[in-house]
Tab-separated table of C-alpha atoms and ligand atoms in Angstrom:
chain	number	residue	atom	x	y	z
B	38	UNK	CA	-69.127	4.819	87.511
B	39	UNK	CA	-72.889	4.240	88.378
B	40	UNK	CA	-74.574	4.251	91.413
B	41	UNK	CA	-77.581	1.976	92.110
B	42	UNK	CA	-80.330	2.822	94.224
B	43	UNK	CA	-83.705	0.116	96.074
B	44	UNK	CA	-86.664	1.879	97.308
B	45	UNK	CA	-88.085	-1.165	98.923
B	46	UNK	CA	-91.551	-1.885	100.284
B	47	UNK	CA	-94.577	-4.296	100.718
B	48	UNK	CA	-95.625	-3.966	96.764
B	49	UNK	CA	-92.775	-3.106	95.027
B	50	UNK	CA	-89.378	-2.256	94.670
B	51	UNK	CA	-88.257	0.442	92.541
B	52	UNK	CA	-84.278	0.012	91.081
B	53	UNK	CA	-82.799	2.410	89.533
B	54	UNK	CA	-78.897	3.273	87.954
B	55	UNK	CA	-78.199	6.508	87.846
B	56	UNK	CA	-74.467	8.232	86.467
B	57	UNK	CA	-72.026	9.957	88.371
B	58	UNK	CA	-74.366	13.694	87.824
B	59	UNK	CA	-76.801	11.635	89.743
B	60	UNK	CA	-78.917	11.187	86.964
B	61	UNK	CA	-81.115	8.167	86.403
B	62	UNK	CA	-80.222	5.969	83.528
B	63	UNK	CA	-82.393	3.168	84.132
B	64	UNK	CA	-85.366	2.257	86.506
B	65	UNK	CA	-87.633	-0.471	87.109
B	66	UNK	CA	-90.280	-1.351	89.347
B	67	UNK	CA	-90.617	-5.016	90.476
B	68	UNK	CA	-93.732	-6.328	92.333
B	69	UNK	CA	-92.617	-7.834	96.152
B	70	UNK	CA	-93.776	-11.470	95.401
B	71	UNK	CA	-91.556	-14.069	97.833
B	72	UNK	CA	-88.510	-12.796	99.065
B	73	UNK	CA	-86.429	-15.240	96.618
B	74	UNK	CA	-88.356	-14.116	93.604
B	75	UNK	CA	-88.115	-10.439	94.040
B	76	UNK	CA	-84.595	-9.989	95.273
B	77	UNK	CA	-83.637	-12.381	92.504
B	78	UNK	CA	-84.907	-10.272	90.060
B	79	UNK	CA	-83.128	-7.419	91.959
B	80	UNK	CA	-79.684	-8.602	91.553
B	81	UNK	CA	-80.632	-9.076	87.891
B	82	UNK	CA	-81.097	-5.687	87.522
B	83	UNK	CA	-78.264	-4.497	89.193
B	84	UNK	CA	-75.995	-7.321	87.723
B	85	UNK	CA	-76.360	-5.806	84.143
B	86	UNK	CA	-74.477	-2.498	85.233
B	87	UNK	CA	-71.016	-2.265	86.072
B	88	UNK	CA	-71.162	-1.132	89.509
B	89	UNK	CA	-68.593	-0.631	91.954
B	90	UNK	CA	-69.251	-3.395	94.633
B	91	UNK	CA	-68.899	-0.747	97.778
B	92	UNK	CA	-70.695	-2.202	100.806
B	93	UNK	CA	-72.826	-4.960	102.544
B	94	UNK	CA	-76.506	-4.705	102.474
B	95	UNK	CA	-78.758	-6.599	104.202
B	96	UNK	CA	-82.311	-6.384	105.390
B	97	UNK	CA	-85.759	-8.618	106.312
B	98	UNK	CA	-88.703	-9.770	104.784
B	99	UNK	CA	-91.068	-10.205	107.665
B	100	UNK	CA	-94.370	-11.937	106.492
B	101	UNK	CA	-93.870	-11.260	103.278
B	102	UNK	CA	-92.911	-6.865	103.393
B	103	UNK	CA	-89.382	-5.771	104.204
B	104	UNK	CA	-88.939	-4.596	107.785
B	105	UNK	CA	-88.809	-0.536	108.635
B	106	UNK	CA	-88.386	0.213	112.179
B	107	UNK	CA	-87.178	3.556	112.734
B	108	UNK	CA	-85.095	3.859	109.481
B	109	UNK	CA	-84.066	0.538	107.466
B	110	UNK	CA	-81.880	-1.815	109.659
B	111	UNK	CA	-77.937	-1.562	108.281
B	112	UNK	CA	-76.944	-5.203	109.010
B	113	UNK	CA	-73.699	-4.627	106.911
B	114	UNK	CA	-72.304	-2.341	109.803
B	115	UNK	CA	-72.430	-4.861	112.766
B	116	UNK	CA	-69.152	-5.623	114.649
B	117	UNK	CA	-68.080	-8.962	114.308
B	118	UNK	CA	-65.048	-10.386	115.545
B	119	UNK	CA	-61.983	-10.291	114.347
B	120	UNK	CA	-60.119	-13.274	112.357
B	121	UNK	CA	-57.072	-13.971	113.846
B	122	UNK	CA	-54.788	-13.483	110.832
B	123	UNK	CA	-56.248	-10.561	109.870
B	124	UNK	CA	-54.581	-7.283	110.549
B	125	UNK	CA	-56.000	-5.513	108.025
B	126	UNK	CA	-57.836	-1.930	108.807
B	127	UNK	CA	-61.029	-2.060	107.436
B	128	UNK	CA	-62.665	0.433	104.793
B	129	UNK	CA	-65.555	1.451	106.624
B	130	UNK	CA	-65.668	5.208	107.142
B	131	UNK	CA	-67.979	4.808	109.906
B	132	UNK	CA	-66.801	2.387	111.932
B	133	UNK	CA	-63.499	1.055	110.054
B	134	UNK	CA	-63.402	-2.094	111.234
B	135	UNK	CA	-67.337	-3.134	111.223
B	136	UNK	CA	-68.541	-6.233	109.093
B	137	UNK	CA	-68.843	-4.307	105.767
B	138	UNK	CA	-65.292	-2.798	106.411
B	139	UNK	CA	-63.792	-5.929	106.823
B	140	UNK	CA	-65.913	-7.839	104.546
B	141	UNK	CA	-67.197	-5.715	101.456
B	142	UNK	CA	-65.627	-5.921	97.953
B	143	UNK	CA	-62.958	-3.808	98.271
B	144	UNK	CA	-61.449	-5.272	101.322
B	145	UNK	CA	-60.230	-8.154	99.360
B	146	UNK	CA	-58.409	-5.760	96.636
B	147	UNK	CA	-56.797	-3.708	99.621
B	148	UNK	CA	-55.594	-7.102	101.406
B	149	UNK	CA	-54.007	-8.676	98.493
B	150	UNK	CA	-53.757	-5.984	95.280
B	151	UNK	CA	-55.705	-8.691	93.216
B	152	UNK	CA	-59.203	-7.591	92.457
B	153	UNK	CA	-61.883	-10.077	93.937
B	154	UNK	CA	-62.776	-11.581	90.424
B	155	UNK	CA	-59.569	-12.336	89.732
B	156	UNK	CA	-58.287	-14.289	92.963
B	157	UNK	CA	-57.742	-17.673	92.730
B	158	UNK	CA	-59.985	-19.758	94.500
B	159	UNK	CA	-57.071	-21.110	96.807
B	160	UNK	CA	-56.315	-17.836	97.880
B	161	UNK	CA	-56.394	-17.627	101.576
B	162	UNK	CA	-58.255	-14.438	101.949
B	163	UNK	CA	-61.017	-16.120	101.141
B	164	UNK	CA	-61.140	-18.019	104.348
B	165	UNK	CA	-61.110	-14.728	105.790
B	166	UNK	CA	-64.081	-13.482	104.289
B	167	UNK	CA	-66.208	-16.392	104.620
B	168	UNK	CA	-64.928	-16.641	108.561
B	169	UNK	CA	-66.862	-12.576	108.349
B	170	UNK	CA	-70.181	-13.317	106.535
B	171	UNK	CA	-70.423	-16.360	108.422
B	172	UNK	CA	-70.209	-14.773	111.778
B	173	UNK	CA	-72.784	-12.066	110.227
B	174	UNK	CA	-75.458	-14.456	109.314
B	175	UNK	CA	-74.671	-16.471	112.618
B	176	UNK	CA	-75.600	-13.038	113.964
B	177	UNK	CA	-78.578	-12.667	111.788
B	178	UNK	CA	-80.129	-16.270	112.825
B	179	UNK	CA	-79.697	-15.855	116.402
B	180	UNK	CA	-81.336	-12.659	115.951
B	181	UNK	CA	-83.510	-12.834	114.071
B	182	UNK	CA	-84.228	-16.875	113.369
B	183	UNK	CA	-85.222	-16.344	110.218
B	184	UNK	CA	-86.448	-18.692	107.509
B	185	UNK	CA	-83.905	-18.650	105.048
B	186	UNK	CA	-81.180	-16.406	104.180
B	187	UNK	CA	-80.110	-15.156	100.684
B	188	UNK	CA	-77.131	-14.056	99.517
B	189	UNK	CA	-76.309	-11.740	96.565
B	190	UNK	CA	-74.182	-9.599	95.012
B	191	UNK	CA	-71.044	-9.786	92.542
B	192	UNK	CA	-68.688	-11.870	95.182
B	193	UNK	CA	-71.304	-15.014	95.579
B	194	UNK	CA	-71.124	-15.465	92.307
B	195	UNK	CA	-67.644	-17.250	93.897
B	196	UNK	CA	-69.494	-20.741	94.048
B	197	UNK	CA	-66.318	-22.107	96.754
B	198	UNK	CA	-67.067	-18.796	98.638
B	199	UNK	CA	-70.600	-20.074	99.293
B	200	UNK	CA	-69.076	-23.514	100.805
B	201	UNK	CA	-67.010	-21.994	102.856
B	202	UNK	CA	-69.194	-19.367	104.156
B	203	UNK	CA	-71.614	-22.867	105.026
B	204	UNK	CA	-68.976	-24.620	106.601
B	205	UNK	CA	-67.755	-21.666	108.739
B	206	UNK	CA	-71.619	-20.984	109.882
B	207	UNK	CA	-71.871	-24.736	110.905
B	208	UNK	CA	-68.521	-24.158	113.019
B	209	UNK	CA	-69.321	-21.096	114.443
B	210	UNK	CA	-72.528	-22.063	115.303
B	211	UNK	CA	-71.349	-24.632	117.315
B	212	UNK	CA	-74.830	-26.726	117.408
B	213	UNK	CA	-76.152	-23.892	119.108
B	214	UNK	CA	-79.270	-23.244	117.528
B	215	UNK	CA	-80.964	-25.751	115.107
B	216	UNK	CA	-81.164	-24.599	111.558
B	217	UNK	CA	-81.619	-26.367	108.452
B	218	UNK	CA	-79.270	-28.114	106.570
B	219	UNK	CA	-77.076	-25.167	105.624
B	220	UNK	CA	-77.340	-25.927	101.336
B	221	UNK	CA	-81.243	-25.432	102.338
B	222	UNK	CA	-80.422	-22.298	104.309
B	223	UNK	CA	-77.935	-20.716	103.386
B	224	UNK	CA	-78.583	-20.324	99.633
B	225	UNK	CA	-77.512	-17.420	96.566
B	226	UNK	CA	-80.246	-15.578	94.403
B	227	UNK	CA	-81.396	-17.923	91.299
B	228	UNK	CA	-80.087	-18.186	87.848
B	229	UNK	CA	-76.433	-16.994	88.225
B	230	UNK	CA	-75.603	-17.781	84.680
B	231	UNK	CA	-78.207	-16.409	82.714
B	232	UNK	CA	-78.563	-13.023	84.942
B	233	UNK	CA	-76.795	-11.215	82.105
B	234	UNK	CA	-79.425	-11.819	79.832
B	235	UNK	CA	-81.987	-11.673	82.488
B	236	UNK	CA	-81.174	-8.535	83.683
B	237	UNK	CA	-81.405	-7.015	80.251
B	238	UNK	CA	-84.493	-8.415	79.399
B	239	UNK	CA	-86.203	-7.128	82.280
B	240	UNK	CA	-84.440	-3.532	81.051
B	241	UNK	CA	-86.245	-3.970	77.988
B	242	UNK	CA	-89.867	-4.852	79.312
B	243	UNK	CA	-89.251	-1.796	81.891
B	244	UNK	CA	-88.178	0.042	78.847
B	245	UNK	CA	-91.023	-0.553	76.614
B	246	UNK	CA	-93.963	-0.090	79.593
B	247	UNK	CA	-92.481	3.595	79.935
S	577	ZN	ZN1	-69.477	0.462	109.261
């Protein structure tokens, strides 16, 4: 198993993959350019190592440098409420039932025994999970208002999980609060297909500059 690691900040982000002895196998540091550019290269990174999907992260880019207050914010671990079908538990050891327990990779595997990458796309857990992120970023832009939020990670690579997570903000949301149209707003890193090759081309440059 490896573990992947962001130190984040105003001029770069350093990513690194280290084994289970906690020792760094790979590292890169990628100038903070916009926030689509930089965390797209980000999940390119990560995407090329087989890590265990564990959690929900989720931070902001405030004119242009990721926001510190008194620690980095943990948007994965808000409460949100729960889906009316659901009875499951949640994973989180914090908080068990917070958004990244109910949410986070291995939720779907515990609900159903079928790994997430291997559900069909008519399963109805999915509705689940997209009725949870969409309540989170519902959170986020009433929070927050930001410009534009960006998903990532191995489960939006689910392209129907991305329509339904639109659909559910648009319902929750209720006309509330005027965003854009949520295919302008609610959008996934860049370049899904070719972050494979991506990611290990930007290994190579980072391995050559060392
Ligand atoms: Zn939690």
């Amino acid at each position: 198993m490896y573990f992947g690691g962001i130190e984040a900040g105003g001029t770069k982000f350093v990513c690194a993959v280290a084994d289970e002895n906690q020792q760094i196998v790979e590292k890169v540091s990628i100038p903070t350019t916009t926030p689509e550019e930089t965390l797209a290269k980000v999940f390119q990174f990560f995407d090329a190592y087989p890590l265990k999907a564990m959690g929900i992260g989720a931070g902001v880019v405030l004119n242009g440098e990721i926001f510190q207050g008194i620690a980095h914010p943990e948007m994965g671990h808000i409460y949100v409420k729960r889906h009316p079908q659901d009875t499951y538990e949640g994973t989180c050891p914090y908080h068990k039932d917070c958004l990244e327990g109910l949410a986070a990779g291995p939720s779907l595997e515990a609900r159903t025994g079928i790994k997430g990458q291997e559900l069909p796309e008519d399963h109805p857990v999915w509705d689940i999970q997209a009725f949870y992120i969409a309540q989170a970023l519902m959170n986020y832009a009433l929070t927050l208002a930001p410009e534009k939020i960006i998903l990532g990670g191995g489960v939006m690579n689910q392209e129907h999980l991305l329509q339904k997570i639109r659909q559910q903000f648009l319902q929750q949301m209720a006309g509330y609060m005027e965003t854009p149209a949520p295919e302008e707003y609610i959008v996934r890193w860049g370049l899904p297909n070719e972050s494979g090759i991506i990611g290990s081309l930007l290994l190579a440059e980072a391995a050559e500059k060392e």
